[in-house]
Amino acid sequence: MENCIFCKIIAGDIPSPRYYEDDKIIIIKDIQPQAKLHYLCIPKTHFALLSEMDEEKLEIVKYCFKTIPTLEEKLGLQDGYRVIINQGVNGGQTVPHLHIHLLGGEKLDA
Ligand code: AMP
Ligand code: ZN
């Protein structure tokens, strides 16, 4: 998708170290961390909102939630973390490419 910052990162046009990558997702660090560790799990398929989900995209979202727990130790999240998906304007979504925030590395405020 043209002009999508996450598609550009996935394509390698914007450099960003990958803490995990496979054929379906990448995990990078958020450029403006809101916790000691702040990762973004980004599907390689471009779509913005959960409401756009069809069967194929549902499989991608499922895959994210299946894979993230297998990476907890590798990412330093073994003591727990917060999972956030911002949706649309009211949800504070600034990048219209679905992504999952993973915040941890410290005890977060409730
Ligand atoms: P959201 O507000 O849920 O759409 O989250 C978008 C996130 O992407 C924000 O937390 C930004 O700090 C982060 N972000 C924007 N550009 C980059 C980038 N080039 N590399 C890493 N994270 C980014
Ligand atoms: Zn995109």
PDB file of C-alpha atoms and ligand atoms in Angstrom:
ATOM      1  CA  MET A   1       0.000   0.000   0.000  1.00  0.00           C
ATOM      2  CA  GLU A   2       1.506   3.298  -1.097  1.00  0.00           C
ATOM      3  CA  ASN A   3       2.205   5.905   1.582  1.00  0.00           C
ATOM      4  CA  CYS A   4       1.768   3.425   4.410  1.00  0.00           C
ATOM      5  CA  ILE A   5       4.702   3.722   6.786  1.00  0.00           C
ATOM      6  CA  PHE A   6       4.377   0.124   7.986  1.00  0.00           C
ATOM      7  CA  CYS A   7       4.205  -1.232   4.423  1.00  0.00           C
ATOM      8  CA  LYS A   8       7.390   0.742   3.743  1.00  0.00           C
ATOM      9  CA  ILE A   9       9.062  -0.783   6.806  1.00  0.00           C
ATOM     10  CA  ILE A  10       7.916  -4.268   5.723  1.00  0.00           C
ATOM     11  CA  ALA A  11       9.290  -3.640   2.212  1.00  0.00           C
ATOM     12  CA  GLY A  12      12.599  -2.457   3.713  1.00  0.00           C
ATOM     13  CA  ASP A  13      12.211   1.047   2.266  1.00  0.00           C
ATOM     14  CA  ILE A  14      12.336   2.495   5.796  1.00  0.00           C
ATOM     15  CA  PRO A  15      14.968   0.770   7.925  1.00  0.00           C
ATOM     16  CA  SER A  16      13.773  -0.631  11.252  1.00  0.00           C
ATOM     17  CA  PRO A  17      15.433  -3.512  13.117  1.00  0.00           C
ATOM     18  CA  ARG A  18      13.218  -6.593  13.224  1.00  0.00           C
ATOM     19  CA  TYR A  19      13.057  -8.404  16.530  1.00  0.00           C
ATOM     20  CA  TYR A  20      11.106 -11.160  14.831  1.00  0.00           C
ATOM     21  CA  GLU A  21      10.089 -11.849  11.261  1.00  0.00           C
ATOM     22  CA  ASP A  22       8.430 -14.646   9.351  1.00  0.00           C
ATOM     23  CA  ASP A  23       6.376 -14.824   6.172  1.00  0.00           C
ATOM     24  CA  LYS A  24       3.276 -13.311   7.845  1.00  0.00           C
ATOM     25  CA  ILE A  25       4.415 -10.748  10.446  1.00  0.00           C
ATOM     26  CA  ILE A  26       7.237  -8.545  11.660  1.00  0.00           C
ATOM     27  CA  ILE A  27       7.905  -7.299  15.174  1.00  0.00           C
ATOM     28  CA  ILE A  28       9.722  -3.977  15.541  1.00  0.00           C
ATOM     29  CA  LYS A  29      10.248  -1.535  18.411  1.00  0.00           C
ATOM     30  CA  ASP A  30       7.969   1.502  18.567  1.00  0.00           C
ATOM     31  CA  ILE A  31       9.856   4.674  17.696  1.00  0.00           C
ATOM     32  CA  GLN A  32       8.148   6.511  20.596  1.00  0.00           C
ATOM     33  CA  PRO A  33       8.115   3.910  23.374  1.00  0.00           C
ATOM     34  CA  GLN A  34       5.382   4.186  25.997  1.00  0.00           C
ATOM     35  CA  ALA A  35       7.068   1.601  28.248  1.00  0.00           C
ATOM     36  CA  LYS A  36      10.571   0.236  28.845  1.00  0.00           C
ATOM     37  CA  LEU A  37       9.849  -2.299  26.119  1.00  0.00           C
ATOM     38  CA  HIS A  38       7.361  -1.323  23.418  1.00  0.00           C
ATOM     39  CA  TYR A  39       7.032  -3.529  20.364  1.00  0.00           C
ATOM     40  CA  LEU A  40       4.673  -3.480  17.421  1.00  0.00           C
ATOM     41  CA  CYS A  41       3.525  -6.735  15.873  1.00  0.00           C
ATOM     42  CA  ILE A  42       2.662  -5.859  12.275  1.00  0.00           C
ATOM     43  CA  PRO A  43       1.021  -8.230   9.792  1.00  0.00           C
ATOM     44  CA  LYS A  44       2.622  -8.125   6.350  1.00  0.00           C
ATOM     45  CA  THR A  45      -0.855  -7.835   4.810  1.00  0.00           C
ATOM     46  CA  HIS A  46      -2.136  -4.264   4.715  1.00  0.00           C
ATOM     47  CA  PHE A  47      -5.487  -3.552   6.314  1.00  0.00           C
ATOM     48  CA  ALA A  48      -6.405  -0.884   8.808  1.00  0.00           C
ATOM     49  CA  LEU A  49      -9.240  -2.033  11.028  1.00  0.00           C
ATOM     50  CA  LEU A  50     -10.549  -5.153  12.690  1.00  0.00           C
ATOM     51  CA  SER A  51     -13.882  -4.330  11.049  1.00  0.00           C
ATOM     52  CA  GLU A  52     -12.263  -5.020   7.647  1.00  0.00           C
ATOM     53  CA  MET A  53     -11.546  -8.569   8.666  1.00  0.00           C
ATOM     54  CA  ASP A  54     -12.554 -11.383   6.336  1.00  0.00           C
ATOM     55  CA  GLU A  55     -11.650 -15.065   6.808  1.00  0.00           C
ATOM     56  CA  GLU A  56      -8.153 -14.538   5.415  1.00  0.00           C
ATOM     57  CA  LYS A  57      -7.436 -11.553   7.662  1.00  0.00           C
ATOM     58  CA  LEU A  58      -8.943 -13.364  10.632  1.00  0.00           C
ATOM     59  CA  GLU A  59      -6.320 -16.066  10.078  1.00  0.00           C
ATOM     60  CA  ILE A  60      -3.620 -13.383  10.146  1.00  0.00           C
ATOM     61  CA  VAL A  61      -4.903 -11.908  13.403  1.00  0.00           C
ATOM     62  CA  LYS A  62      -5.158 -15.411  14.885  1.00  0.00           C
ATOM     63  CA  TYR A  63      -1.619 -16.074  13.748  1.00  0.00           C
ATOM     64  CA  CYS A  64      -0.402 -12.945  15.566  1.00  0.00           C
ATOM     65  CA  PHE A  65      -1.999 -14.072  18.821  1.00  0.00           C
ATOM     66  CA  LYS A  66      -0.646 -17.594  18.380  1.00  0.00           C
ATOM     67  CA  THR A  67       2.888 -16.385  17.683  1.00  0.00           C
ATOM     68  CA  ILE A  68       3.288 -13.552  20.211  1.00  0.00           C
ATOM     69  CA  PRO A  69       3.225 -15.871  23.280  1.00  0.00           C
ATOM     70  CA  THR A  70       5.973 -18.039  21.762  1.00  0.00           C
ATOM     71  CA  LEU A  71       8.236 -14.955  21.650  1.00  0.00           C
ATOM     72  CA  GLU A  72       7.779 -13.717  25.215  1.00  0.00           C
ATOM     73  CA  GLU A  73      11.246 -14.756  26.429  1.00  0.00           C
ATOM     74  CA  LYS A  74      12.984 -13.667  23.233  1.00  0.00           C
ATOM     75  CA  LEU A  75      11.400 -10.208  23.533  1.00  0.00           C
ATOM     76  CA  GLY A  76      11.968  -9.869  27.304  1.00  0.00           C
ATOM     77  CA  LEU A  77       8.232  -9.979  28.024  1.00  0.00           C
ATOM     78  CA  GLN A  78       8.233 -13.139  30.135  1.00  0.00           C
ATOM     79  CA  ASP A  79       7.077 -11.264  33.266  1.00  0.00           C
ATOM     80  CA  GLY A  80       3.950  -9.985  31.558  1.00  0.00           C
ATOM     81  CA  TYR A  81       2.944  -7.317  29.129  1.00  0.00           C
ATOM     82  CA  ARG A  82       0.036  -5.285  27.844  1.00  0.00           C
ATOM     83  CA  VAL A  83      -1.566  -5.865  24.438  1.00  0.00           C
ATOM     84  CA  ILE A  84      -3.242  -2.920  22.713  1.00  0.00           C
ATOM     85  CA  ILE A  85      -4.881  -2.487  19.328  1.00  0.00           C
ATOM     86  CA  ASN A  86      -5.939   1.094  18.662  1.00  0.00           C
ATOM     87  CA  GLN A  87      -8.875   1.382  16.286  1.00  0.00           C
ATOM     88  CA  GLY A  88      -9.752   4.472  14.276  1.00  0.00           C
ATOM     89  CA  VAL A  89      -9.863   8.115  15.283  1.00  0.00           C
ATOM     90  CA  ASN A  90     -11.424   7.698  18.721  1.00  0.00           C
ATOM     91  CA  GLY A  91      -9.065   4.818  19.490  1.00  0.00           C
ATOM     92  CA  GLY A  92      -6.080   7.024  18.762  1.00  0.00           C
ATOM     93  CA  GLN A  93      -4.915   5.006  15.750  1.00  0.00           C
ATOM     94  CA  THR A  94      -2.319   7.042  13.886  1.00  0.00           C
ATOM     95  CA  VAL A  95      -1.056   4.429  11.415  1.00  0.00           C
ATOM     96  CA  PRO A  96      -3.876   2.882   9.364  1.00  0.00           C
ATOM     97  CA  HIS A  97      -2.224  -0.541   9.084  1.00  0.00           C
ATOM     98  CA  LEU A  98      -3.420  -2.930  11.760  1.00  0.00           C
ATOM     99  CA  HIS A  99      -0.792  -3.536  14.425  1.00  0.00           C
ATOM    100  CA  ILE A 100      -0.619  -4.884  17.934  1.00  0.00           C
ATOM    101  CA  HIS A 101       1.230  -2.923  20.610  1.00  0.00           C
ATOM    102  CA  LEU A 102       3.134  -5.005  23.177  1.00  0.00           C
ATOM    103  CA  LEU A 103       4.183  -3.025  26.244  1.00  0.00           C
ATOM    104  CA  GLY A 104       6.291  -4.427  29.031  1.00  0.00           C
ATOM    105  CA  GLY A 105       9.736  -4.688  30.552  1.00  0.00           C
ATOM    106  CA  GLU A 106       8.422  -3.017  33.702  1.00  0.00           C
ATOM    107  CA  LYS A 107       5.312  -2.947  35.907  1.00  0.00           C
ATOM    108  CA  LEU A 108       2.798  -0.802  34.069  1.00  0.00           C
ATOM    109  CA  ASP A 109       0.269   1.483  35.727  1.00  0.00           C
ATOM    110  CA  ALA A 110      -3.232   0.018  35.835  1.00  0.00           C
TER     111      ALA A 110
HETATM  112  P1  AMP B   1      -1.199   3.715  16.647  1.00  0.00           P
HETATM  113  O1  AMP B   1      -1.254   5.077  17.276  1.00  0.00           O
HETATM  114  O2  AMP B   1      -1.871   2.628  17.422  1.00  0.00           O
HETATM  115  O3  AMP B   1      -1.628   3.766  15.193  1.00  0.00           O
HETATM  116  O4  AMP B   1       0.337   3.308  16.681  1.00  0.00           O
HETATM  117  C1  AMP B   1       1.261   3.721  15.733  1.00  0.00           C
HETATM  118  C2  AMP B   1       2.577   3.620  16.400  1.00  0.00           C
HETATM  119  O5  AMP B   1       3.572   3.569  15.400  1.00  0.00           O
HETATM  120  C3  AMP B   1       2.921   4.796  17.301  1.00  0.00           C
HETATM  121  O6  AMP B   1       3.099   4.345  18.634  1.00  0.00           O
HETATM  122  C4  AMP B   1       4.216   5.364  16.686  1.00  0.00           C
HETATM  123  O7  AMP B   1       5.129   5.773  17.672  1.00  0.00           O
HETATM  124  C5  AMP B   1       4.726   4.177  15.903  1.00  0.00           C
HETATM  125  N1  AMP B   1       5.573   4.509  14.777  1.00  0.00           N
HETATM  126  C6  AMP B   1       5.353   5.435  13.829  1.00  0.00           C
HETATM  127  N2  AMP B   1       6.358   5.424  12.929  1.00  0.00           N
HETATM  128  C7  AMP B   1       7.217   4.447  13.315  1.00  0.00           C
HETATM  129  C8  AMP B   1       8.447   3.942  12.808  1.00  0.00           C
HETATM  130  N3  AMP B   1       9.019   4.448  11.697  1.00  0.00           N
HETATM  131  N4  AMP B   1       9.055   2.939  13.487  1.00  0.00           N
HETATM  132  C9  AMP B   1       8.506   2.434  14.605  1.00  0.00           C
HETATM  133  N5  AMP B   1       7.340   2.854  15.129  1.00  0.00           N
HETATM  134  C10 AMP B   1       6.711   3.860  14.502  1.00  0.00           C
HETATM  135 ZN    ZN B   2       0.345  -0.833   5.197  1.00  0.00          ZN
END
